[in-house]
C-alpha atoms as a printed R data frame, in Angstrom:
    type eleno elety resid chain resno       x       y      z
1   ATOM     1    CA   MET     A     1 -71.278 -19.155 29.027
2   ATOM     2    CA   LYS     A     2 -73.600 -17.484 26.733
3   ATOM     3    CA   GLU     A     3 -72.046 -16.172 23.452
4   ATOM     4    CA   SER     A     4 -73.827 -14.743 20.276
5   ATOM     5    CA   GLY     A     5 -74.202 -17.413 17.722
6   ATOM     6    CA   SER     A     6 -71.555 -19.792 18.925
7   ATOM     7    CA   SER     A     7 -71.527 -23.489 19.573
8   ATOM     8    CA   PRO     A     8 -69.899 -25.285 22.523
9   ATOM     9    CA   ALA     A     9 -66.894 -26.171 20.256
10  ATOM    10    CA   ALA     A    10 -66.468 -22.489 19.394
11  ATOM    11    CA   GLU     A    11 -66.419 -21.601 23.074
12  ATOM    12    CA   GLU     A    12 -63.582 -24.034 23.778
13  ATOM    13    CA   LYS     A    13 -61.429 -22.643 20.868
14  ATOM    14    CA   PRO     A    14 -58.125 -21.393 22.416
15  ATOM    15    CA   LEU     A    15 -58.193 -17.729 22.974
16  ATOM    16    CA   SER     A    16 -55.025 -15.656 22.383
17  ATOM    17    CA   TYR     A    17 -54.471 -12.010 23.159
18  ATOM    18    CA   ARG     A    18 -51.860  -9.410 23.601
19  ATOM    19    CA   SER     A    19 -51.097  -8.181 27.026
20  ATOM    20    CA   LEU     A    20 -48.634  -5.531 28.653
21  ATOM    21    CA   VAL     A    21 -46.821  -7.321 31.449
22  ATOM    22    CA   LEU     A    22 -44.777  -5.679 34.134
23  ATOM    23    CA   THR     A    23 -41.898  -8.236 34.466
24  ATOM    24    CA   GLY     A    24 -40.015  -6.407 37.220
25  ATOM    25    CA   TYR     A    25 -39.623  -3.062 38.991
26  ATOM    26    CA   GLY     A    26 -37.606  -0.385 37.183
27  ATOM    27    CA   GLY     A    27 -37.516   1.545 33.914
28  ATOM    28    CA   TYR     A    28 -39.673   1.492 30.832
29  ATOM    29    CA   ASP     A    29 -38.082  -1.723 29.580
30  ATOM    30    CA   LYS     A    30 -39.691  -3.709 32.354
31  ATOM    31    CA   ILE     A    31 -43.058  -3.613 30.542
32  ATOM    32    CA   LYS     A    32 -43.141  -6.326 27.867
33  ATOM    33    CA   LEU     A    33 -45.835  -6.798 25.228
34  ATOM    34    CA   GLN     A    34 -46.629 -10.456 25.346
35  ATOM    35    CA   VAL     A    35 -49.161 -12.987 23.820
36  ATOM    36    CA   LYS     A    36 -51.095 -15.079 26.295
37  ATOM    37    CA   THR     A    37 -53.164 -18.112 25.360
38  ATOM    38    CA   HIS     A    38 -56.054 -19.803 27.273
39  ATOM    39    CA   ASN     A    39 -56.856 -23.302 25.874
40  ATOM    40    CA   LYS     A    40 -60.304 -23.174 27.452
41  ATOM    41    CA   LEU     A    41 -61.950 -20.000 28.825
42  ATOM    42    CA   GLN     A    42 -64.943 -20.750 30.972
43  ATOM    43    CA   LEU     A    43 -66.815 -17.747 32.543
44  ATOM    44    CA   LYS     A    44 -68.020 -18.140 36.064
45  ATOM    45    CA   ALA     A    45 -71.547 -17.024 37.011
46  ATOM    46    CA   GLY     A    46 -71.799 -13.221 36.943
47  ATOM    47    CA   GLU     A    47 -68.868 -12.676 34.724
48  ATOM    48    CA   VAL     A    48 -68.418 -11.207 31.265
49  ATOM    49    CA   LEU     A    49 -65.796 -11.291 28.581
50  ATOM    50    CA   VAL     A    50 -64.887  -7.874 27.254
51  ATOM    51    CA   ARG     A    51 -62.958  -7.195 24.080
52  ATOM    52    CA   VAL     A    52 -60.921  -4.118 25.103
53  ATOM    53    CA   LYS     A    53 -60.872  -1.073 22.721
54  ATOM    54    CA   ALA     A    54 -59.063   1.527 24.871
55  ATOM    55    CA   CYS     A    55 -57.278   1.690 28.305
56  ATOM    56    CA   GLY     A    56 -56.423   4.588 30.618
57  ATOM    57    CA   LEU     A    57 -52.985   5.434 31.980
58  ATOM    58    CA   ASN     A    58 -52.853   6.724 35.464
59  ATOM    59    CA   PHE     A    59 -50.166   7.967 37.818
60  ATOM    60    CA   ALA     A    60 -50.717   4.711 39.757
61  ATOM    61    CA   GLU     A    61 -49.142   2.793 36.872
62  ATOM    62    CA   LEU     A    62 -46.058   4.957 37.035
63  ATOM    63    CA   LEU     A    63 -45.799   4.244 40.684
64  ATOM    64    CA   GLY     A    64 -46.529   0.542 40.193
65  ATOM    65    CA   ARG     A    65 -43.692   0.208 37.641
66  ATOM    66    CA   GLN     A    66 -41.334   1.500 40.312
67  ATOM    67    CA   GLY     A    67 -42.732  -0.919 42.976
68  ATOM    68    CA   LEU     A    68 -44.361   2.063 44.927
69  ATOM    69    CA   TYR     A    69 -48.101   1.197 44.441
70  ATOM    70    CA   GLU     A    70 -49.068  -1.209 47.127
71  ATOM    71    CA   ARG     A    71 -52.361  -2.321 45.625
72  ATOM    72    CA   LEU     A    72 -50.567  -3.875 42.613
73  ATOM    73    CA   PRO     A    73 -49.701  -7.535 42.973
74  ATOM    74    CA   PRO     A    74 -45.938  -8.361 42.514
75  ATOM    75    CA   PRO     A    75 -44.608  -8.911 39.001
76  ATOM    76    CA   PRO     A    76 -45.295 -10.591 36.651
77  ATOM    77    CA   VAL     A    77 -48.527  -8.736 36.494
78  ATOM    78    CA   THR     A    78 -50.690  -6.892 33.921
79  ATOM    79    CA   MET     A    79 -51.376  -3.324 35.052
80  ATOM    80    CA   GLY     A    80 -54.306  -1.011 34.208
81  ATOM    81    CA   MET     A    81 -57.366  -0.242 36.188
82  ATOM    82    CA   GLU     A    82 -59.739   1.247 33.574
83  ATOM    83    CA   GLY     A    83 -60.753   0.813 30.032
84  ATOM    84    CA   SER     A    84 -63.669   0.372 27.686
85  ATOM    85    CA   GLY     A    85 -64.743  -2.215 25.107
86  ATOM    86    CA   VAL     A    86 -67.445  -4.556 23.889
87  ATOM    87    CA   ILE     A    87 -68.895  -7.572 25.680
88  ATOM    88    CA   GLU     A    88 -68.260 -10.676 23.631
89  ATOM    89    CA   ALA     A    89 -69.628 -13.268 26.113
90  ATOM    90    CA   VAL     A    90 -71.631 -13.411 29.279
91  ATOM    91    CA   GLY     A    91 -71.751 -16.008 32.066
92  ATOM    92    CA   ASP     A    92 -74.708 -17.408 33.934
93  ATOM    93    CA   ASN     A    93 -76.850 -15.121 36.035
94  ATOM    94    CA   VAL     A    94 -75.941 -12.009 34.107
95  ATOM    95    CA   GLU     A    95 -79.357 -10.408 33.406
96  ATOM    96    CA   ASP     A    96 -78.441  -6.694 32.821
97  ATOM    97    CA   ARG     A    97 -75.553  -7.143 30.294
98  ATOM    98    CA   LYS     A    98 -75.555  -8.789 26.918
99  ATOM    99    CA   VAL     A    99 -73.255  -9.486 24.107
100 ATOM   100    CA   GLY     A   100 -72.580  -6.385 22.037
101 ATOM   101    CA   ASP     A   101 -72.920  -3.999 24.928
102 ATOM   102    CA   ARG     A   102 -70.345  -1.174 24.839
103 ATOM   103    CA   VAL     A   103 -69.086  -0.841 28.417
104 ATOM   104    CA   ILE     A   104 -66.654   0.877 30.666
105 ATOM   105    CA   VAL     A   105 -64.642  -1.339 33.074
106 ATOM   106    CA   LEU     A   106 -62.958  -0.536 36.356
107 ATOM   107    CA   ILE     A   107 -60.846  -3.156 38.092
108 ATOM   108    CA   ARG     A   108 -57.965  -3.314 40.494
109 ATOM   109    CA   CYS     A   109 -55.438  -4.355 37.758
110 ATOM   110    CA   GLY     A   110 -55.270  -6.291 34.584
111 ATOM   111    CA   MET     A   111 -56.941  -4.017 32.119
112 ATOM   112    CA   TRP     A   112 -53.843  -3.595 29.746
113 ATOM   113    CA   GLN     A   113 -54.706  -6.426 27.396
114 ATOM   114    CA   GLU     A   114 -56.929  -7.200 24.467
115 ATOM   115    CA   VAL     A   115 -59.563  -9.188 26.376
116 ATOM   116    CA   VAL     A   116 -60.583  -9.268 30.111
117 ATOM   117    CA   VAL     A   117 -62.936 -11.348 32.276
118 ATOM   118    CA   VAL     A   118 -64.649  -9.202 34.854
119 ATOM   119    CA   SER     A   119 -67.488  -9.290 37.196
120 ATOM   120    CA   ALA     A   120 -70.566  -7.738 35.347
121 ATOM   121    CA   ASP     A   121 -71.095  -5.342 38.254
122 ATOM   122    CA   GLN     A   122 -67.567  -3.799 37.372
123 ATOM   123    CA   THR     A   123 -68.838  -2.815 33.977
124 ATOM   124    CA   PHE     A   124 -70.885   0.324 33.159
125 ATOM   125    CA   LEU     A   125 -72.930   0.928 30.069
126 ATOM   126    CA   MET     A   126 -71.625   3.600 27.832
127 ATOM   127    CA   PRO     A   127 -73.800   6.421 26.283
128 ATOM   128    CA   GLU     A   128 -74.175   6.058 22.581
129 ATOM   129    CA   GLN     A   129 -72.325   9.220 21.771
130 ATOM   130    CA   MET     A   130 -69.362   8.365 23.892
131 ATOM   131    CA   SER     A   131 -66.219   7.095 22.175
132 ATOM   132    CA   PHE     A   132 -64.163   4.269 23.493
133 ATOM   133    CA   GLU     A   133 -61.354   6.633 24.237
134 ATOM   134    CA   GLU     A   134 -63.524   8.852 26.277
135 ATOM   135    CA   GLY     A   135 -64.985   5.856 28.162
136 ATOM   136    CA   ALA     A   136 -61.453   4.728 29.166
137 ATOM   137    CA   ALA     A   137 -60.696   8.186 30.376
138 ATOM   138    CA   ILE     A   138 -63.731   8.369 32.770
139 ATOM   139    CA   PRO     A   139 -63.573   6.001 35.758
140 ATOM   140    CA   VAL     A   140 -60.391   6.704 37.775
141 ATOM   141    CA   ASN     A   141 -60.229  10.540 37.222
142 ATOM   142    CA   TYR     A   142 -63.813  11.474 37.226
143 ATOM   143    CA   ILE     A   143 -64.840   9.108 40.085
144 ATOM   144    CA   SER     A   144 -61.921  10.482 42.202
145 ATOM   145    CA   ALA     A   145 -62.709  14.125 41.495
146 ATOM   146    CA   TYR     A   146 -66.453  13.602 42.043
147 ATOM   147    CA   MET     A   147 -66.145  11.929 45.369
148 ATOM   148    CA   MET     A   148 -63.517  14.397 46.575
149 ATOM   149    CA   LEU     A   149 -65.430  17.413 45.592
150 ATOM   150    CA   PHE     A   150 -69.005  16.367 46.477
151 ATOM   151    CA   ASP     A   151 -68.745  13.519 49.005
152 ATOM   152    CA   MET     A   152 -65.772  14.827 51.035
153 ATOM   153    CA   ALA     A   153 -65.304  18.521 50.479
154 ATOM   154    CA   ASN     A   154 -68.981  19.393 49.952
155 ATOM   155    CA   VAL     A   155 -68.158  21.985 47.350
156 ATOM   156    CA   ARG     A   156 -71.080  24.628 47.150
157 ATOM   157    CA   PRO     A   157 -71.749  27.929 45.267
158 ATOM   158    CA   GLY     A   158 -69.342  30.697 46.098
159 ATOM   159    CA   LYS     A   159 -66.510  28.446 47.255
160 ATOM   160    CA   SER     A   160 -62.873  28.593 46.106
161 ATOM   161    CA   ILE     A   161 -60.499  25.682 45.331
162 ATOM   162    CA   LEU     A   162 -56.846  24.982 44.561
163 ATOM   163    CA   ILE     A   163 -56.329  22.271 42.183
164 ATOM   164    CA   HIS     A   164 -52.659  21.041 41.795
165 ATOM   165    CA   MET     A   165 -51.737  19.507 38.420
166 ATOM   166    CA   ALA     A   166 -54.754  21.209 36.878
167 ATOM   167    CA   ALA     A   167 -53.818  20.004 33.344
168 ATOM   168    CA   GLY     A   168 -53.742  16.283 34.338
169 ATOM   169    CA   GLY     A   169 -56.668  13.902 34.201
170 ATOM   170    CA   VAL     A   170 -57.912  14.447 37.765
171 ATOM   171    CA   GLY     A   171 -57.268  18.191 37.500
172 ATOM   172    CA   ILE     A   172 -59.402  18.601 34.303
173 ATOM   173    CA   ALA     A   173 -62.051  16.334 35.674
174 ATOM   174    CA   ALA     A   174 -62.249  18.387 38.942
175 ATOM   175    CA   THR     A   175 -62.321  21.767 36.985
176 ATOM   176    CA   GLN     A   176 -65.198  20.435 34.822
177 ATOM   177    CA   LEU     A   177 -67.186  19.306 37.847
178 ATOM   178    CA   CYS     A   178 -66.669  22.684 39.557
179 ATOM   179    CA   GLN     A   179 -68.364  24.245 36.629
180 ATOM   180    CA   THR     A   180 -71.614  22.366 37.476
181 ATOM   181    CA   VAL     A   181 -71.733  24.435 40.806
182 ATOM   182    CA   GLN     A   182 -72.434  28.205 40.519
183 ATOM   183    CA   ASP     A   183 -69.723  30.762 41.204
184 ATOM   184    CA   VAL     A   184 -66.835  28.460 42.140
185 ATOM   185    CA   THR     A   185 -63.379  30.060 41.981
186 ATOM   186    CA   VAL     A   186 -60.676  27.694 40.627
187 ATOM   187    CA   PHE     A   187 -56.876  28.145 41.194
188 ATOM   188    CA   GLY     A   188 -55.035  25.707 39.021
189 ATOM   189    CA   THR     A   189 -51.268  24.931 38.959
190 ATOM   190    CA   ALA     A   190 -49.723  23.977 35.642
191 ATOM   191    CA   SER     A   191 -46.722  24.931 33.600
192 ATOM   192    CA   ALA     A   192 -47.180  28.095 31.591
193 ATOM   193    CA   SER     A   193 -47.654  26.397 28.174
194 ATOM   194    CA   LYS     A   194 -50.843  24.676 29.519
195 ATOM   195    CA   HIS     A   195 -52.507  27.890 30.953
196 ATOM   196    CA   GLU     A   196 -54.625  28.821 27.863
197 ATOM   197    CA   THR     A   197 -55.983  25.313 27.772
198 ATOM   198    CA   ILE     A   198 -56.932  24.969 31.403
199 ATOM   199    CA   ALA     A   199 -58.307  28.533 31.372
200 ATOM   200    CA   GLN     A   200 -60.688  27.666 28.557
201 ATOM   201    CA   GLY     A   201 -61.628  24.538 30.623
202 ATOM   202    CA   GLY     A   202 -62.663  26.700 33.540
203 ATOM   203    CA   VAL     A   203 -59.655  27.466 35.644
204 ATOM   204    CA   THR     A   204 -60.136  30.977 36.984
205 ATOM   205    CA   HIS     A   205 -56.608  31.688 38.040
206 ATOM   206    CA   PRO     A   206 -53.831  29.524 36.349
207 ATOM   207    CA   ILE     A   207 -50.508  29.510 38.188
208 ATOM   208    CA   ASP     A   208 -47.203  28.538 36.806
209 ATOM   209    CA   TYR     A   209 -45.764  26.339 39.653
210 ATOM   210    CA   ARG     A   210 -42.407  26.202 38.077
211 ATOM   211    CA   THR     A   211 -41.572  29.932 38.028
212 ATOM   212    CA   LYS     A   212 -43.779  31.295 40.820
213 ATOM   213    CA   ASP     A   213 -44.694  30.432 44.493
214 ATOM   214    CA   TYR     A   214 -48.226  29.253 44.153
215 ATOM   215    CA   VAL     A   215 -48.970  30.173 47.825
216 ATOM   216    CA   GLU     A   216 -47.909  33.741 47.132
217 ATOM   217    CA   GLU     A   217 -50.022  33.875 43.899
218 ATOM   218    CA   VAL     A   218 -53.074  32.578 45.670
219 ATOM   219    CA   ARG     A   219 -52.669  35.019 48.566
220 ATOM   220    CA   LYS     A   220 -52.309  37.942 46.132
221 ATOM   221    CA   ILE     A   221 -55.836  37.255 44.778
222 ATOM   222    CA   SER     A   222 -57.378  35.755 47.933
223 ATOM   223    CA   PRO     A   223 -55.618  36.958 51.002
224 ATOM   224    CA   ASN     A   224 -57.690  34.688 53.228
225 ATOM   225    CA   GLY     A   225 -56.795  31.581 51.215
226 ATOM   226    CA   VAL     A   226 -59.139  29.012 49.755
227 ATOM   227    CA   ASP     A   227 -61.982  26.715 50.949
228 ATOM   228    CA   ILE     A   228 -60.707  23.449 49.401
229 ATOM   229    CA   VAL     A   229 -57.325  22.121 48.431
230 ATOM   230    CA   LEU     A   230 -56.955  19.070 46.288
231 ATOM   231    CA   ASP     A   231 -53.344  17.731 46.999
232 ATOM   232    CA   PRO     A   232 -51.925  14.932 44.765
233 ATOM   233    CA   LEU     A   233 -48.382  15.924 45.600
234 ATOM   234    CA   SER     A   234 -47.770  15.150 49.306
235 ATOM   235    CA   GLY     A   235 -44.599  16.071 51.215
236 ATOM   236    CA   SER     A   236 -44.123  19.714 52.002
237 ATOM   237    CA   ASP     A   237 -46.902  20.719 49.598
238 ATOM   238    CA   THR     A   238 -49.568  19.199 51.977
239 ATOM   239    CA   GLN     A   239 -48.365  21.615 54.722
240 ATOM   240    CA   LYS     A   240 -48.612  24.526 52.271
241 ATOM   241    CA   GLY     A   241 -52.151  23.353 51.362
242 ATOM   242    CA   PHE     A   242 -53.213  23.276 54.950
243 ATOM   243    CA   ASN     A   243 -51.899  26.779 55.674
244 ATOM   244    CA   LEU     A   244 -53.790  28.086 52.630
245 ATOM   245    CA   LEU     A   245 -57.190  26.886 53.904
246 ATOM   246    CA   LYS     A   246 -59.667  29.379 55.170
247 ATOM   247    CA   PRO     A   247 -61.409  28.525 58.570
248 ATOM   248    CA   MET     A   248 -63.938  25.782 57.764
249 ATOM   249    CA   GLY     A   249 -61.807  24.672 54.745
250 ATOM   250    CA   THR     A   250 -60.961  21.166 53.672
251 ATOM   251    CA   LEU     A   251 -57.697  19.681 52.547
252 ATOM   252    CA   ILE     A   252 -57.895  16.357 50.642
253 ATOM   253    CA   VAL     A   253 -54.616  14.342 49.943
254 ATOM   254    CA   PHE     A   254 -55.030  11.818 47.188
255 ATOM   255    CA   GLY     A   255 -51.463  11.172 45.788
256 ATOM   256    CA   ALA     A   256 -47.776  11.413 46.263
257 ATOM   257    CA   ALA     A   257 -46.537  12.653 42.839
258 ATOM   258    CA   ASN     A   258 -43.539  14.236 44.538
259 ATOM   259    CA   VAL     A   259 -41.950  10.811 44.905
260 ATOM   260    CA   VAL     A   260 -41.680  10.171 41.104
261 ATOM   261    CA   THR     A   261 -38.987  12.165 39.647
262 ATOM   262    CA   GLY     A   262 -37.755   9.765 36.812
263 ATOM   263    CA   GLN     A   263 -38.444   6.483 35.143
264 ATOM   264    CA   ARG     A   264 -36.794   4.620 37.946
265 ATOM   265    CA   ARG     A   265 -37.354   4.680 41.724
266 ATOM   266    CA   ASN     A   266 -35.624   7.687 43.452
267 ATOM   267    CA   LEU     A   267 -34.754   6.924 47.017
268 ATOM   268    CA   LEU     A   268 -33.709  10.586 47.620
269 ATOM   269    CA   ALA     A   269 -37.075  11.953 46.462
270 ATOM   270    CA   MET     A   270 -38.921   9.259 48.577
271 ATOM   271    CA   ALA     A   271 -36.848  10.211 51.608
272 ATOM   272    CA   LYS     A   272 -37.366  13.868 51.094
273 ATOM   273    CA   THR     A   273 -41.187  13.387 50.615
274 ATOM   274    CA   TRP     A   274 -41.429  11.149 53.706
275 ATOM   275    CA   TYR     A   275 -39.239  13.577 55.923
276 ATOM   276    CA   ASN     A   276 -41.486  16.551 54.864
277 ATOM   277    CA   GLN     A   277 -44.626  14.531 55.305
278 ATOM   278    CA   PHE     A   278 -47.389  16.628 56.948
279 ATOM   279    CA   THR     A   279 -48.338  15.637 60.609
280 ATOM   280    CA   LEU     A   280 -50.831  17.179 62.902
281 ATOM   281    CA   ASN     A   281 -53.020  16.274 65.872
282 ATOM   282    CA   THR     A   282 -56.621  16.658 66.458
283 ATOM   283    CA   LEU     A   283 -56.265  19.589 68.816
284 ATOM   284    CA   LYS     A   284 -54.698  21.543 66.012
285 ATOM   285    CA   LEU     A   285 -57.615  20.678 63.775
286 ATOM   286    CA   MET     A   286 -59.949  22.047 66.500
287 ATOM   287    CA   GLN     A   287 -58.015  25.215 66.982
288 ATOM   288    CA   THR     A   288 -57.733  25.971 63.330
289 ATOM   289    CA   ASN     A   289 -61.290  24.919 62.299
290 ATOM   290    CA   LYS     A   290 -59.999  23.010 59.336
291 ATOM   291    CA   ALA     A   291 -60.561  19.467 58.050
292 ATOM   292    CA   VAL     A   292 -58.070  17.030 56.417
293 ATOM   293    CA   GLY     A   293 -59.231  14.026 54.450
294 ATOM   294    CA   GLY     A   294 -57.535  11.320 52.383
295 ATOM   295    CA   PHE     A   295 -58.765   9.554 49.103
296 ATOM   296    CA   HIS     A   296 -57.619   6.518 47.442
297 ATOM   297    CA   LEU     A   297 -59.820   4.812 44.879
298 ATOM   298    CA   GLY     A   298 -57.745   1.754 44.956
299 ATOM   299    CA   HIS     A   299 -58.627   1.138 48.578
300 ATOM   300    CA   LEU     A   300 -62.455   1.901 48.160
301 ATOM   301    CA   THR     A   301 -64.278  -1.358 48.104
302 ATOM   302    CA   ASP     A   302 -67.902  -0.189 48.220
303 ATOM   303    CA   GLN     A   303 -69.002  -1.254 44.733
304 ATOM   304    CA   GLN     A   304 -72.441   0.216 45.322
305 ATOM   305    CA   LEU     A   305 -71.018   3.695 45.964
306 ATOM   306    CA   ILE     A   306 -68.847   3.423 42.889
307 ATOM   307    CA   THR     A   307 -71.771   2.383 40.730
308 ATOM   308    CA   LYS     A   308 -73.932   5.252 41.985
309 ATOM   309    CA   THR     A   309 -71.151   7.668 41.234
310 ATOM   310    CA   MET     A   310 -70.655   6.446 37.701
311 ATOM   311    CA   GLU     A   311 -74.343   6.723 37.084
312 ATOM   312    CA   LYS     A   312 -74.185  10.400 38.012
313 ATOM   313    CA   LEU     A   313 -71.140  10.939 35.822
314 ATOM   314    CA   MET     A   314 -72.893   9.235 32.852
315 ATOM   315    CA   GLU     A   315 -75.814  11.596 33.262
316 ATOM   316    CA   LEU     A   316 -73.571  14.651 33.521
317 ATOM   317    CA   TYR     A   317 -71.865  13.448 30.243
318 ATOM   318    CA   LYS     A   318 -75.251  12.986 28.539
319 ATOM   319    CA   GLN     A   319 -76.109  16.557 29.602
320 ATOM   320    CA   GLY     A   320 -72.863  17.846 28.100
321 ATOM   321    CA   LYS     A   321 -71.597  19.108 31.483
322 ATOM   322    CA   ILE     A   322 -68.399  16.838 31.463
323 ATOM   323    CA   LYS     A   323 -66.291  15.624 28.719
324 ATOM   324    CA   PRO     A   324 -62.930  13.895 29.074
325 ATOM   325    CA   CYS     A   325 -60.022  15.662 27.386
326 ATOM   326    CA   ILE     A   326 -57.836  13.217 25.600
327 ATOM   327    CA   ASP     A   327 -54.235  14.294 25.364
328 ATOM   328    CA   SER     A   328 -52.856  11.506 23.250
329 ATOM   329    CA   CYS     A   329 -53.358   7.892 22.198
330 ATOM   330    CA   TYR     A   330 -50.589   5.284 22.026
331 ATOM   331    CA   HIS     A   331 -50.678   1.673 20.835
332 ATOM   332    CA   PHE     A   332 -49.584  -0.977 23.230
333 ATOM   333    CA   GLU     A   333 -46.164  -1.109 21.323
334 ATOM   334    CA   GLU     A   334 -45.626   2.584 22.366
335 ATOM   335    CA   VAL     A   335 -46.252   2.206 26.131
336 ATOM   336    CA   ALA     A   336 -42.879   3.575 27.017
337 ATOM   337    CA   ASP     A   337 -43.631   6.754 25.135
338 ATOM   338    CA   ALA     A   338 -46.992   7.041 26.866
339 ATOM   339    CA   MET     A   339 -45.440   6.699 30.245
340 ATOM   340    CA   ARG     A   340 -42.633   9.027 29.390
341 ATOM   341    CA   ARG     A   341 -45.073  11.776 28.325
342 ATOM   342    CA   MET     A   342 -46.887  11.577 31.711
343 ATOM   343    CA   HIS     A   343 -43.524  11.265 33.668
344 ATOM   344    CA   GLU     A   344 -42.298  14.516 32.070
345 ATOM   345    CA   ARG     A   345 -45.769  16.073 32.721
346 ATOM   346    CA   LYS     A   346 -46.203  17.100 29.139
347 ATOM   347    CA   ASN     A   347 -49.838  15.782 28.857
348 ATOM   348    CA   ILE     A   348 -52.915  17.908 28.933
349 ATOM   349    CA   GLY     A   349 -55.728  15.576 29.936
350 ATOM   350    CA   LYS     A   350 -55.778  11.816 29.550
351 ATOM   351    CA   VAL     A   351 -53.251   9.504 28.015
352 ATOM   352    CA   ILE     A   352 -54.883   6.527 26.347
353 ATOM   353    CA   LEU     A   353 -53.425   3.182 25.411
354 ATOM   354    CA   LEU     A   354 -54.845   1.183 22.482
355 ATOM   355    CA   PRO     A   355 -54.680  -2.687 22.385
356 ATOM   356    CA   GLU     A   356 -55.260  -2.750 18.556
357 ATOM   357    CA   PRO     A   357 -51.899  -3.678 16.825
358 ATOM   358    CA   LYS     A   358 -50.146  -0.737 15.252
359 ATOM   359    CA   LYS     A   359 -50.103  -0.731 11.570
360 ATOM   360    CA   LYS     A   360 -46.872  -1.560  9.770
361 ATOM   361    CA   GLU     A   361 -46.530   1.873  8.213
362 ATOM   362    CA   GLU     A   362 -47.060   3.362 11.784
363 ATOM   363    CA   GLU     A   363 -44.439   1.207 13.465
364 ATOM   364    CA   PRO     A   364 -41.973   2.987 15.608
365 ATOM   365    CA   LYS     A   365 -38.586   3.285 14.033
366 ATOM   366    CA   SER     A   366 -36.146   0.671 14.770
367 ATOM   367    CA   ASN     A   367 -32.587  -0.182 13.802
368 ATOM   368    CA   ALA     A   368 -33.739  -3.705 12.920
369 ATOM   369    CA   GLU     A   369 -35.712  -4.581  9.885
370 ATOM   370    CA   PRO     A   370 -39.224  -5.866 10.606
371 ATOM   371    CA   GLY     A   371 -38.351  -9.476  9.868
372 ATOM   372    CA   GLU     A   372 -35.151  -9.205 11.788
373 ATOM   373    CA   LYS     A   373 -37.054  -7.887 14.764
374 ATOM   374    CA   VAL     A   374 -39.483 -10.680 14.744
375 ATOM   375    CA   GLU     A   375 -36.729 -13.320 14.445
376 ATOM   376    CA   LYS     A   376 -34.823 -11.831 17.373
377 ATOM   377    CA   THR     A   377 -38.130 -11.679 19.468
378 ATOM   378    CA   GLU     A   378 -38.877 -15.222 18.820
379 ATOM   379    CA   SER     A   379 -35.276 -16.355 19.642
380 ATOM   380    CA   ALA     A   380 -35.426 -14.392 22.936
381 ATOM   381    CA   ALA     A   381 -38.784 -16.101 23.688
382 ATOM   382    CA   ASN     A   382 -37.273 -19.499 23.253
383 ATOM   383    CA   LYS     A   383 -34.440 -18.822 25.513
384 ATOM   384    CA   LYS     A   384 -36.648 -17.574 28.450
385 ATOM   385    CA   LYS     A   385 -39.596 -19.666 29.403
386 ATOM   386    CA   GLU     A   386 -41.153 -16.858 31.249
387 ATOM   387    CA   GLU     A   387 -41.303 -14.740 28.147
388 ATOM   388    CA   ALA     A   388 -44.390 -15.005 26.086
389 ATOM   389    CA   THR     A   389 -44.254 -16.006 22.373
390 ATOM   390    CA   GLU     A   390 -44.380 -12.491 21.298
391 ATOM   391    CA   GLU     A   391 -42.553  -9.534 22.929
392 ATOM   392    CA   VAL     A   392 -42.141  -6.115 21.769
393 ATOM   393    CA   LYS     A   393 -40.033  -3.678 23.744
394 ATOM   394    CA   ALA     A   394 -41.508  -0.196 23.368
395 ATOM   395    CA   GLU     A   395 -38.806   2.251 22.412
396 ATOM   396    CA   LYS     A   396 -39.052   6.021 21.900
397 ATOM   397    CA   ASP     A   397 -38.996   7.085 18.248
C-alpha cells in the first residue's frame, strides 16, 4: 500500500471511522451512527483508500431502509452508493490515481462512512472548480438522466419530454441535460411551491401534480402528447405515460416511488402499485408504434460504459452546461432529518450527507445533556455486542 510520507508502522495503525449502519428494516431509528475500527487495513492491488467528504442521498436508500431495494445486502449494512473525497492511500498496480487526488466514487453500497476502500476504477477525478457536495450529487442522478435521455430515448432537437418529480435529483439533472439539445420542450411535474425554481432551471411547462391532472395539462398544450416520458413512479402512472406518448415515442421506467408513502413499509401502497402495474405485449407495441424501456443503475455492471458517461458529464460540467442543485446538507447525526425531507418531497435538488462530525454548538436539540447523552450511549453499547462503541440516534429538531 502506497501512502504519502508514511512508514510501515504507520500503515498498520488501527483505523477508526464513523459509519451509518442500517441495523434492520423499518423507520428512521433503524439507522445508527457507529464507530468501526480496523486493526490493520491492507489495500489489495488496484484499490484506493478515500477519505469521504460528502455523500449523496437517493430514493434507493429510502427503499433500502424499508427492505424494498433488492440490490442492498441484508442488515447490518452501510448504505450509500455515491460520494466524493480525497485519496489517502493507493494499492499496488494503481497508476492513474495518487494520494491527494479529489475524486467522485460510485459503488453498490457502503459510501455512508468517513473512509471507504474501493477499486480505483470506481473513482473519477473531479474538476478543480467542483465542490465535494457537487461531486457527491453527480453520479447516480446524472448518469441515470444521461443514459436514459441519450442512450435509450435518443433525445433530439425539437422533441418534447415529460419529467416526473422534476424538482428531484434526477429531474433537475434531466432538465439540465435537455438544455444541451436545441429546442426541447420540457413538461415537469412538481408541487406549486417548486415551479419558479424548476422553470428557471429549464422546465418549459411546470405542472402541479397535487391539484391538477397532469395528463390533461399536457394535452391542453400538446394535444398529441410527448415524445419521451421518464417515469420514476410506476403503478398506474406508467399506463398514463404510455398513453401520452406520440407515435415513435419512448417511455422509460426507472423507479417505483409510489410504493413509498411513509417512513415504514406500506403494504397497501405496495399492493396497489403492483395491482396497477403496467402490462403489455409486443403486438400492442407494434400497433401503437411506441417503445418502452427500463433503467436501473444498480443493475448496470458495464464499468466501461459508466466511466465513459462520467467523462462526458465531467466535460459538460467544465463547460458550464450542467451544475448540480444542492438542496440541503445534513451531518451524519441528522440522517433522519435528511431522509424525512426526501420522504416528504420537500427537496429541490440533491440532499447531501456530511461525514464530518457536527460541531457542538450545532448539535440537534436533545432532552439529555451532552455528557448524559454520551454516558447513555456507551451504556447501551456495552449491553449490546452488535452495537458499536458510539451510537447516535438521529432525531428531528
